[in-house]
């Protein structure tokens, strides 16, 4: 532990000189109430290392946001003129003054440029210090906290900074972030008895918007690639392997995507794709163990369907490490439990990220500190500005928290009062990502677990003003008053099938469901649209939401409007699927054929 010794000497020297860190006294920067389920144990060992991640304010973020909306609005002359990586870096750069003041502060603890890991945009500084030093820097105490599900992490519920630094540091983690990242899969039917059997000789189901006007009868019990291509009107569209189009799937929580299972899946559902595979990128100590016993249901579901739908589009699986458990005795160096930022660090630094990326993991929004949610959301905005479309599962608890124990589905607020409230999820609640809800059966109805509702952190963005206002008018006065924030960013934006998906896992076929199935499915069709655009010499779609709501308002046949079903939770029946946008299925499920005509025709924007 050479760093400690060096620090002590230098701290002493600094105090003797001018003690800049005491130039102003400490002032509390952030205080949180720990989310339910976490219990404080003993003090964290002072000599364990902790990597502090310091966010400097992104001075011109409002300008970046303005560019983002211009290049994502199909009616703006700049539609599709995405920013370059360097343009984004310039827009998020902090003021020099912030950089200098933070450097000066770190210097008083013996921490200099050679100890820092600075992001290319210079808006983040990472620096590893012993916990005892972090406690001094932040005038706090770190404890080990354990969760009822067995995870343990090192956190604090409050931290301070010298007052003169408050305008120059937006946040520091790990401090107050008690993440309980979950995969969004709810149902699992591996026992053959519970599978839904549709008579083998049943006639095709008439669906006027489907390819050829009908869908195979078996699709009402088992969803396959063929079912999705039929239902969403994409049969016969052949993607190009060489258009420059790519698709990506993120993986967290040691969820491994198994190659052998993928081949079984392809043999069963996408024979042309047998022998093809995907690239795996390892981030922050992520792995992808290929033992069949280690195959992850979430990772297999996401990769099999996204890559099956888009074959032969080049495909990438991002395996990001850094999830619990933190084991203090082992001094796990990769633990951060804030995996989105690890992934964002990587992908924002990638000169050529996939144009479409899907994620099926999320947290309850109220368990994520507001400062952290806003900063991560700003990272998603940067990707959108560069032309990347991001889909996220909207959640599997309806309007509630999805607690598997119905007795505890009480949707407690985390503000100290324990009042009942609906529980939206983050990242889907970030306006710069596309939240995907779920449907089931054919004809399609909303699936009851489809996550939907209203953010308590992000206000309603202009792109959904008209659609959401129309929906709110359908509610009887006073409906669910106090349970949701009618002025919040509303989710989901769109939907797709979300249950009875046939996947291969650990060598066996089974049925699985969750909005985890819907997000990679919707992403698959977006990727096919990007393929069509690139081949027409048009830029990729990028940040989707302004386009999706414009289609919902002006070209409603681009979506299959879902008007039956609701999403119960928190002891309520939840919201109803209605005509037009609703907080169960958003604008509806995709009609690829119509969308393709729109994004290469009426809503194409200018060629590049
Ligand atoms: C599909 O299954 C659902 C649920 O069993 C049923 O309500 C619906 O009528 C079925 N669709 C057809 C076309 O039979
Ligand atoms: C797609 O490829 C298949 C098989 O090669 C071919 O039969 C079909 O006509 C192609 N579709 C289009 C629209 O080109
Ligand atoms: C992969 O998982 C298997 C089974 O759990 C284990 O025996 C093996 O050591 C793991 N391989 C690696 C490289 O971690
Ligand atoms: C809220 O719930 C927590 C966890 O059960 C409990 O410790 C706390 O006392 C409750 N607070 C109030 C105001 O009821
Ligand atoms: C949903 O629709 C049912 C049946 O029309 C109605 O009774 C109920 O009040 C609606 N719920 C909401 C939240 O609008």
XYZ file of C-alpha atoms and ligand atoms in Angstrom:
678
model
C 0.000 0.000 0.000
C 2.506 2.530 -1.167
C -0.161 5.078 -1.957
C -1.173 5.422 1.671
C 2.304 6.277 2.879
C 2.756 8.810 0.088
C -0.601 10.365 0.873
C 0.068 10.815 4.534
C 3.333 12.613 3.925
C 1.830 14.891 1.333
C -1.297 15.654 3.309
C 0.922 16.708 6.155
C 3.053 18.888 3.886
C -0.040 20.523 2.433
C -1.479 21.329 5.821
C 1.783 22.964 6.838
C 1.860 25.081 3.662
C -1.417 26.699 2.774
C -4.007 23.962 3.323
C -6.144 24.744 0.261
C -8.625 22.029 1.190
C -9.590 24.033 4.225
C -9.931 27.175 2.104
C -13.600 26.770 2.795
C -15.242 24.468 5.254
C -17.045 21.268 4.374
C -20.657 21.488 3.348
C -22.954 18.486 2.829
C -23.150 17.610 -0.869
C -25.685 14.798 -0.779
C -27.686 12.856 1.800
C -29.936 9.927 1.028
C -32.152 7.489 2.848
C -30.866 3.995 2.109
C -33.357 2.033 -0.002
C -35.386 -0.677 1.749
C -33.675 -4.013 2.037
C -30.234 -2.660 2.955
C -28.885 -2.993 6.513
C -25.844 -1.227 7.876
C -23.118 -3.462 9.255
C -19.694 -2.437 10.568
C -17.310 0.280 9.366
C -15.591 -0.478 6.086
C -11.921 -1.458 6.458
C -9.917 1.758 6.111
C -7.139 0.193 4.092
C -9.435 -1.281 1.381
C -9.095 0.569 -1.900
C -12.056 2.438 -3.345
C -12.093 4.017 -6.779
C -13.757 7.403 -6.502
C -15.482 8.585 -9.619
C -15.730 12.349 -9.638
C -18.121 14.096 -12.051
C -17.242 17.627 -13.136
C -20.144 19.708 -14.490
C -20.549 19.371 -18.268
C -20.497 23.075 -19.000
C -22.331 23.050 -22.322
C -24.720 20.177 -21.784
C -27.794 22.324 -22.615
C -26.229 23.010 -26.013
C -25.559 19.318 -26.544
C -29.199 18.661 -25.710
C -30.279 21.255 -28.255
C -28.122 19.634 -30.954
C -29.507 16.239 -29.951
C -33.108 17.380 -30.413
C -32.353 19.044 -33.752
C -30.604 16.025 -35.262
C -33.320 13.669 -33.911
C -36.371 15.638 -35.091
C -37.504 14.279 -38.470
C -38.891 17.712 -39.382
C -35.694 19.615 -38.617
C -33.285 20.443 -41.442
C -30.452 18.911 -39.400
C -32.252 15.569 -38.962
C -29.716 12.753 -39.056
C -26.663 15.063 -39.003
C -25.252 13.405 -35.919
C -22.324 14.841 -34.029
C -18.850 13.376 -34.158
C -17.161 11.974 -31.098
C -14.928 15.060 -30.864
C -17.877 17.431 -31.152
C -19.506 15.625 -28.237
C -16.301 15.757 -26.188
C -16.090 19.508 -26.764
C -19.680 20.016 -25.647
C -19.332 18.068 -22.416
C -15.944 19.467 -21.419
C -15.968 21.087 -17.979
C -14.781 24.685 -17.475
C -11.005 24.920 -17.021
C -11.694 26.502 -13.667
C -13.489 23.342 -12.498
C -10.629 21.156 -13.674
C -8.087 23.355 -11.903
C -9.983 23.514 -8.633
C -10.587 19.772 -8.534
C -6.926 19.111 -9.369
C -5.845 21.467 -6.624
C -8.120 19.729 -4.113
C -6.875 16.268 -5.081
C -3.312 17.556 -4.888
C -3.763 18.300 -1.214
C -4.223 14.558 -0.722
C -1.092 13.735 -2.697
C -3.109 12.808 -5.771
C -1.761 14.104 -9.065
C -2.302 13.572 -12.795
C -0.339 10.291 -12.749
C -2.852 8.871 -10.237
C -5.921 9.933 -12.237
C -7.875 8.162 -14.878
C -9.493 11.022 -16.794
C -12.303 10.482 -19.307
C -11.569 11.699 -22.855
C -14.094 14.515 -22.404
C -12.358 15.367 -19.093
C -15.782 15.372 -17.396
C -14.907 12.432 -15.121
C -11.865 11.824 -12.960
C -11.361 8.418 -11.399
C -8.852 7.975 -8.641
C -8.194 5.027 -6.373
C -7.571 5.740 -2.688
C -7.783 3.822 0.573
C -11.236 4.121 2.143
C -9.711 6.009 5.081
C -8.487 8.711 2.692
C -11.853 8.883 0.930
C -13.471 9.378 4.337
C -11.243 12.374 4.979
C -11.784 13.829 1.509
C -15.556 13.564 1.824
C -15.851 14.125 5.562
C -17.801 10.908 5.901
C -17.723 7.327 7.159
C -18.071 4.307 4.919
C -19.910 1.222 6.171
C -20.487 -2.258 4.841
C -24.172 -2.654 3.932
C -25.879 -5.968 3.249
C -29.032 -6.560 1.242
C -31.731 -9.079 2.079
C -30.824 -10.857 -1.169
C -27.272 -11.419 0.078
C -25.344 -8.671 -1.737
C -22.984 -6.522 0.241
C -21.496 -3.152 -0.676
C -19.490 -0.355 0.907
C -21.402 2.932 0.992
C -22.275 6.012 2.983
C -25.593 7.839 3.273
C -24.086 11.317 3.211
C -20.921 13.044 2.038
C -19.544 16.549 2.083
C -17.176 18.673 0.031
C -15.460 21.966 0.744
C -18.038 24.649 -0.050
C -15.910 26.219 -2.797
C -16.024 22.928 -4.736
C -19.787 22.493 -4.800
C -20.134 24.236 -8.164
C -17.208 22.317 -9.635
C -18.138 18.773 -8.686
C -21.512 17.404 -9.652
C -21.247 14.125 -7.772
C -18.866 11.545 -6.392
C -19.559 7.805 -6.347
C -19.383 5.215 -4.911
C -20.963 7.015 -2.002
C -24.748 7.064 -1.933
C -25.648 4.730 -4.805
C -27.280 1.553 -3.478
C -27.920 -0.161 -6.775
C -30.000 -3.302 -7.011
C -29.730 -3.823 -10.734
C -32.128 -6.517 -11.948
C -32.651 -8.356 -15.201
C -36.167 -7.817 -16.554
C -37.348 -11.357 -16.948
C -40.278 -12.602 -14.981
C -41.566 -15.844 -16.331
C -39.730 -19.032 -16.889
C -41.343 -22.208 -18.102
C -38.831 -24.936 -18.512
C -41.118 -27.747 -17.408
C -42.904 -29.089 -20.443
C -46.268 -29.406 -18.652
C -46.750 -25.696 -18.272
C -46.136 -24.971 -21.942
C -49.098 -23.696 -23.852
C -50.058 -26.038 -26.636
C -51.847 -24.834 -29.697
C -53.488 -27.517 -31.825
C -51.081 -28.539 -34.591
C -53.715 -28.201 -37.314
C -55.109 -24.841 -36.173
C -55.546 -22.414 -39.082
C -53.335 -19.299 -39.260
C -54.561 -16.331 -37.209
C -55.800 -13.380 -39.257
C -53.816 -10.246 -38.431
C -54.390 -7.647 -41.158
C -51.134 -5.784 -40.395
C -48.941 -8.917 -40.428
C -46.882 -10.086 -43.404
C -49.394 -11.718 -45.747
C -52.230 -10.824 -43.365
C -51.789 -13.750 -40.988
C -49.605 -15.305 -38.331
C -49.001 -18.993 -37.718
C -51.373 -20.413 -35.075
C -48.465 -21.773 -33.021
C -47.357 -18.186 -32.323
C -50.195 -17.819 -29.826
C -48.387 -20.266 -27.544
C -44.717 -20.019 -28.496
C -42.915 -16.980 -29.876
C -40.137 -17.657 -32.369
C -38.147 -15.488 -34.780
C -40.575 -16.454 -37.556
C -43.557 -15.386 -35.424
C -42.030 -11.945 -34.815
C -41.117 -11.433 -38.470
C -44.677 -12.365 -39.485
C -46.466 -10.401 -36.757
C -44.387 -7.254 -37.262
C -44.547 -7.403 -41.055
C -40.907 -8.067 -41.874
C -40.989 -11.429 -43.674
C -38.668 -11.393 -46.679
C -36.574 -8.413 -45.600
C -32.961 -9.489 -45.957
C -30.468 -7.458 -43.974
C -27.004 -6.841 -45.382
C -23.856 -8.006 -43.617
C -21.891 -5.199 -45.214
C -24.048 -2.064 -44.962
C -21.946 -0.891 -42.026
C -24.840 -1.633 -39.688
C -24.145 -3.242 -36.269
C -26.257 -4.295 -33.304
C -25.189 -4.578 -29.664
C -26.593 -6.251 -26.534
C -25.381 -5.328 -23.068
C -24.820 -7.915 -20.345
C -24.380 -7.293 -16.611
C -24.553 -9.305 -13.386
C -22.348 -12.103 -14.713
C -24.946 -13.032 -17.284
C -23.144 -15.066 -19.938
C -24.311 -15.489 -23.530
C -23.655 -19.065 -24.589
C -22.425 -19.798 -28.132
C -23.552 -23.421 -28.143
C -27.078 -22.458 -27.065
C -27.069 -19.807 -29.794
C -26.288 -22.466 -32.401
C -29.135 -24.663 -31.084
C -31.429 -21.653 -31.273
C -30.342 -20.824 -34.815
C -30.781 -24.463 -35.910
C -34.311 -24.368 -34.495
C -35.416 -20.867 -35.557
C -32.937 -19.272 -37.997
C -31.238 -22.034 -39.984
C -29.435 -19.583 -42.331
C -27.580 -18.240 -39.301
C -26.088 -21.541 -38.103
C -22.333 -21.122 -37.840
C -22.516 -17.344 -37.419
C -21.696 -15.789 -34.085
C -21.100 -12.527 -32.257
C -18.163 -10.590 -30.927
C -17.829 -10.296 -27.141
C -16.326 -7.174 -25.600
C -15.224 -7.430 -21.987
C -15.556 -4.291 -19.867
C -14.405 -3.713 -16.304
C -13.562 -7.352 -15.679
C -16.648 -8.750 -17.417
C -16.492 -12.398 -18.472
C -18.363 -14.783 -20.733
C -17.799 -18.291 -19.404
C -18.867 -20.757 -22.117
C -19.617 -23.667 -19.798
C -23.251 -24.623 -20.525
C -23.863 -24.605 -16.775
C -22.973 -20.907 -16.697
C -25.295 -19.814 -19.534
C -27.491 -16.923 -18.375
C -31.206 -16.866 -19.149
C -31.172 -13.086 -19.555
C -28.066 -12.991 -21.756
C -29.230 -15.925 -23.880
C -32.702 -14.437 -24.373
C -31.358 -11.026 -25.382
C -28.678 -12.275 -27.766
C -30.690 -15.112 -29.346
C -33.619 -12.886 -30.291
C -31.741 -9.693 -31.198
C -29.154 -11.532 -33.272
C -31.676 -13.993 -34.713
C -33.908 -11.158 -35.955
C -31.057 -9.200 -37.522
C -28.863 -11.944 -39.027
C -26.481 -11.402 -40.876
C -25.953 -8.000 -39.211
C -22.632 -7.980 -37.295
C -23.414 -8.385 -33.596
C -21.647 -7.543 -30.338
C -22.257 -8.683 -26.758
C -20.880 -6.256 -24.139
C -20.129 -8.106 -20.909
C -19.627 -5.553 -18.153
C -18.325 -6.639 -14.741
C -18.478 -4.756 -11.491
C -21.610 -6.013 -9.827
C -22.071 -7.243 -6.277
C -21.062 -8.983 -4.151
C -18.373 -6.768 -2.706
C -16.416 -8.931 -0.306
C -14.442 -6.608 1.948
C -12.002 -9.322 3.005
C -10.958 -9.989 -0.563
C -10.689 -6.288 -1.385
C -12.360 -6.893 -4.741
C -10.810 -4.256 -6.962
C -13.387 -4.398 -9.759
C -16.424 -3.826 -7.563
C -18.217 -0.622 -8.269
C -21.856 -1.660 -8.462
C -22.492 1.201 -10.860
C -22.177 -0.749 -14.066
C -23.888 1.709 -16.435
C -21.085 4.189 -15.903
C -18.469 1.525 -16.578
C -20.251 0.618 -19.793
C -20.755 4.285 -20.725
C -17.042 4.993 -20.186
C -16.273 2.293 -22.694
C -18.917 2.984 -25.302
C -18.502 6.776 -25.315
C -14.829 6.184 -26.006
C -15.618 3.779 -28.874
C -15.153 5.646 -32.184
C -17.612 3.326 -33.905
C -20.338 2.016 -31.561
C -23.186 -0.174 -32.870
C -26.056 1.986 -34.157
C -28.604 0.021 -32.081
C -27.986 -1.239 -28.540
C -30.457 -2.944 -26.208
C -30.375 -3.336 -22.420
C -32.668 -5.451 -20.272
C -31.472 -4.386 -16.805
C -32.744 -1.604 -14.546
C -33.129 -0.276 -11.009
C -36.095 1.218 -9.179
C -35.723 4.898 -10.032
C -36.113 5.969 -6.420
C -33.090 3.917 -5.336
C -30.791 5.837 -7.711
C -29.562 9.207 -6.396
C -30.978 11.979 -8.595
C -27.515 13.379 -9.353
C -26.356 9.983 -10.583
C -29.494 9.319 -12.649
C -29.145 12.696 -14.364
C -25.487 12.147 -15.142
C -26.000 8.649 -16.539
C -28.940 9.935 -18.581
C -26.647 12.667 -19.952
C -24.316 9.863 -21.086
C -27.172 8.267 -23.022
C -27.869 11.681 -24.615
C -24.264 11.776 -25.860
C -24.707 8.406 -27.536
C -27.967 9.563 -29.121
C -26.281 12.697 -30.446
C -23.744 10.443 -32.145
C -26.461 8.420 -33.852
C -26.939 5.479 -31.487
C -30.452 4.169 -30.714
C -30.835 2.781 -27.181
C -33.690 0.509 -26.115
C -34.371 -0.487 -22.487
C -36.956 -2.871 -21.012
C -39.617 -0.785 -19.263
C -39.865 -3.130 -16.259
C -41.723 -6.224 -15.133
C -43.798 -4.934 -12.232
C -46.577 -3.065 -14.048
C -46.961 0.251 -12.217
C -45.423 -1.409 -9.150
C -42.094 -2.610 -7.931
C -42.443 -6.160 -9.200
C -41.723 -7.611 -5.784
C -42.237 -11.338 -6.323
C -43.882 -11.631 -2.902
C -47.430 -10.229 -3.378
C -47.683 -9.575 0.368
C -44.858 -7.063 0.141
C -46.000 -5.402 -3.080
C -46.720 -2.250 -1.210
C -44.638 0.138 -3.269
C -43.147 2.113 -0.404
C -41.705 5.534 -1.116
C -38.077 5.921 -0.142
C -38.461 9.451 1.205
C -38.797 8.461 4.852
C -42.594 8.453 4.911
C -43.179 4.958 3.454
C -46.230 6.233 1.581
C -47.555 4.148 -1.292
C -46.435 5.240 -4.739
C -45.981 3.766 -8.202
C -42.398 2.696 -8.903
C -40.938 3.674 -12.307
C -37.555 2.244 -13.296
C -34.296 3.884 -14.327
C -32.760 3.967 -17.003
C -36.080 3.600 -18.894
C -37.233 6.796 -17.148
C -34.405 8.729 -18.844
C -35.989 10.618 -21.771
C -32.995 9.901 -24.044
C -33.586 6.154 -24.171
C -36.501 4.255 -25.686
C -38.451 2.319 -23.058
C -40.060 -0.858 -24.392
C -43.149 -2.343 -22.718
C -44.726 -5.718 -23.355
C -47.595 -7.483 -25.094
C -48.758 -11.091 -25.225
C -50.900 -13.335 -27.451
C -52.229 -12.884 -30.936
C -54.210 -10.745 -31.487
C -51.888 -8.707 -29.219
C -52.968 -7.404 -25.826
C -50.908 -5.676 -23.140
C -49.131 -8.137 -20.860
C -50.022 -7.483 -17.228
C -46.426 -7.067 -16.022
C -45.590 -4.377 -18.605
C -43.708 -1.650 -16.713
C -45.284 1.751 -17.189
C -45.802 5.057 -15.475
C -44.215 8.424 -14.844
C -40.760 9.478 -13.697
C -40.304 11.351 -10.452
C -36.892 12.635 -11.587
C -37.232 13.632 -15.240
C -39.920 16.045 -16.374
C -42.031 15.315 -19.420
C -40.037 15.993 -22.593
C -41.686 17.986 -25.363
C -41.732 15.067 -27.797
C -44.365 13.270 -25.724
C -46.363 16.307 -24.628
C -49.289 15.813 -27.006
C -49.548 12.033 -26.672
C -49.332 11.952 -22.886
C -51.716 14.875 -22.399
C -54.275 13.038 -24.545
C -53.879 9.958 -22.370
C -54.169 11.858 -19.094
C -57.510 13.253 -20.320
C -58.862 9.689 -20.436
C -58.338 9.269 -16.685
C -61.271 10.075 -14.459
C -60.477 13.153 -12.304
C -58.447 12.220 -9.253
C -57.401 8.805 -10.565
C -54.398 7.567 -8.572
C -53.838 11.073 -7.203
C -50.577 11.149 -5.265
C -49.410 7.799 -6.598
C -47.706 9.160 -9.713
C -46.244 12.380 -11.071
C -48.441 13.435 -14.016
C -45.738 15.900 -15.150
C -43.003 13.284 -15.351
C -41.362 11.647 -18.350
C -43.832 8.875 -19.198
C -42.943 5.285 -20.067
C -42.964 3.119 -22.077
C -42.461 4.661 -25.515
C -43.323 1.532 -27.489
C -43.913 -2.191 -26.932
C -43.279 -5.631 -28.384
C -44.159 -9.234 -27.550
C -42.820 -10.078 -24.093
C -43.779 -13.606 -23.107
C -43.650 -17.245 -24.241
C -40.330 -16.709 -26.071
C -38.671 -20.003 -26.964
C -34.977 -19.863 -26.127
C -32.195 -22.385 -25.546
C -30.511 -22.385 -22.169
C -27.901 -24.800 -20.923
C -28.667 -27.112 -23.829
C -32.435 -27.206 -23.301
C -35.330 -25.385 -24.927
C -37.781 -23.503 -22.744
C -40.171 -20.576 -22.689
C -39.263 -17.299 -21.057
C -40.869 -13.885 -20.711
C -40.414 -10.369 -19.412
C -39.944 -6.937 -20.965
C -36.433 -8.347 -21.296
C -37.795 -10.085 -24.358
C -39.477 -6.959 -25.703
C -36.443 -4.632 -25.681
C -34.115 -6.777 -27.842
C -37.077 -7.553 -30.122
C -37.841 -3.875 -30.701
C -34.106 -3.209 -31.074
C -33.947 -5.948 -33.716
C -36.528 -4.155 -35.857
C -34.821 -0.789 -35.310
C -31.576 -2.366 -36.459
C -33.305 -3.626 -39.620
C -34.581 -0.061 -40.204
C -31.040 1.221 -39.786
C -29.910 -1.363 -42.325
C -32.490 -0.048 -44.793
C -31.393 3.536 -44.141
C -27.679 2.871 -44.504
C -28.317 1.065 -47.771
C -30.302 4.105 -48.962
C -27.304 6.314 -48.051
C -29.184 7.826 -45.124
C -27.694 8.241 -41.647
C -28.808 5.845 -38.883
C -31.889 6.743 -36.807
C -30.013 7.692 -33.609
C -32.123 8.937 -30.677
C -35.515 7.504 -31.570
C -38.142 9.119 -29.370
C -38.953 12.318 -31.308
C -39.394 10.169 -34.434
C -41.491 7.533 -32.631
C -43.950 10.099 -31.270
C -44.126 11.909 -34.635
C -45.063 8.586 -36.225
C -47.562 7.897 -33.434
C -49.284 11.225 -34.135
C -49.007 11.539 -37.914
C -48.570 8.027 -39.323
C -50.259 5.802 -36.734
C -50.182 2.792 -39.073
C -46.433 2.574 -38.255
C -47.498 0.969 -34.993
C -50.034 -1.631 -33.979
C -52.006 0.268 -31.354
C -52.640 -1.952 -28.323
C -55.965 -1.098 -26.678
C -56.683 -4.090 -24.434
C -55.089 -4.891 -21.085
C -53.633 -3.058 -18.090
C -50.566 -3.182 -15.831
C -51.557 -3.794 -12.181
C -49.278 -3.078 -9.246
C -49.157 -1.472 -5.804
C -52.581 -2.876 -4.993
C -54.179 -1.123 -7.987
C -55.289 -2.203 -11.433
C -52.630 0.060 -12.941
C -53.271 1.970 -16.152
C -55.322 0.795 -19.102
C -54.058 0.298 -22.612
C -56.043 2.824 -24.653
C -56.363 4.102 -28.186
C -53.141 6.032 -28.926
C -50.244 6.277 -26.497
C -50.717 4.772 -23.013
C -48.419 3.997 -20.047
C -48.724 0.240 -20.653
C -47.700 -0.207 -24.288
C -46.639 3.298 -25.390
C -47.283 3.996 -29.064
C -47.738 0.259 -29.709
C -45.777 -2.506 -31.424
C -43.867 -2.019 -34.696
C -45.166 -2.510 -38.213
C -41.783 -2.887 -39.878
C -43.052 -2.652 -43.452
C -44.761 0.698 -42.797
C -41.888 2.027 -40.678
C -39.371 1.129 -43.366
C -41.322 3.101 -45.969
C -41.521 6.071 -43.589
C -37.863 6.177 -42.559
C -36.616 5.767 -46.103
C -39.379 7.971 -47.589
C -41.699 10.548 -46.003
C -39.633 10.827 -42.782
C -36.215 10.073 -44.240
C -34.649 13.516 -43.833
C -31.802 14.489 -46.122
C -29.270 12.026 -47.516
C -25.788 12.522 -46.186
C -54.611 -16.630 -28.242
O -54.586 -17.027 -26.879
C -55.349 -16.189 -26.025
C -55.135 -16.677 -24.603
O -55.407 -18.002 -24.505
C -56.804 -16.199 -26.434
O -57.522 -15.311 -25.632
C -56.925 -15.804 -27.894
O -58.274 -15.911 -28.311
C -56.043 -16.684 -28.742
N -56.077 -16.223 -30.121
C -56.664 -16.931 -31.080
C -56.663 -16.330 -32.442
O -57.180 -17.992 -30.852
C -34.389 -12.605 -49.339
O -33.627 -13.774 -49.520
C -34.419 -14.911 -49.857
C -33.508 -16.136 -49.830
O -32.326 -15.882 -50.512
C -35.068 -14.686 -51.224
O -35.882 -15.782 -51.547
C -35.924 -13.430 -51.109
O -36.474 -13.127 -52.372
C -35.114 -12.243 -50.637
N -36.005 -11.116 -50.399
C -35.843 -9.948 -50.979
C -36.867 -8.895 -50.648
O -34.933 -9.681 -51.718
C -16.413 -21.641 -16.182
O -17.422 -22.256 -15.402
C -17.110 -23.595 -15.041
C -18.353 -24.215 -14.416
O -18.898 -23.396 -13.435
C -15.912 -23.578 -14.111
O -15.575 -24.893 -13.725
C -14.744 -22.939 -14.865
O -13.640 -22.822 -14.002
C -15.121 -21.569 -15.398
N -14.062 -21.087 -16.291
C -13.505 -19.909 -16.140
C -12.453 -19.561 -17.142
O -13.813 -19.137 -15.258
C -40.430 2.845 6.921
O -40.044 1.502 6.736
C -38.775 1.191 7.280
C -38.391 -0.222 6.871
O -39.385 -1.117 7.203
C -38.810 1.402 8.796
O -37.541 1.131 9.330
C -39.198 2.850 9.077
O -39.339 3.028 10.471
C -40.509 3.203 8.402
N -40.746 4.627 8.561
C -41.953 5.134 8.843
C -42.054 6.621 8.933
O -42.929 4.414 8.996
C -59.738 0.940 -16.930
O -60.869 0.524 -17.636
C -61.894 0.000 -16.796
C -62.986 -0.561 -17.705
O -63.378 0.388 -18.619
C -62.408 1.115 -15.905
O -63.376 0.617 -15.032
C -61.235 1.642 -15.078
O -61.643 2.730 -14.305
C -60.089 2.062 -15.986
N -58.937 2.392 -15.171
C -58.278 3.533 -15.272
C -57.115 3.721 -14.368
O -58.553 4.397 -16.076
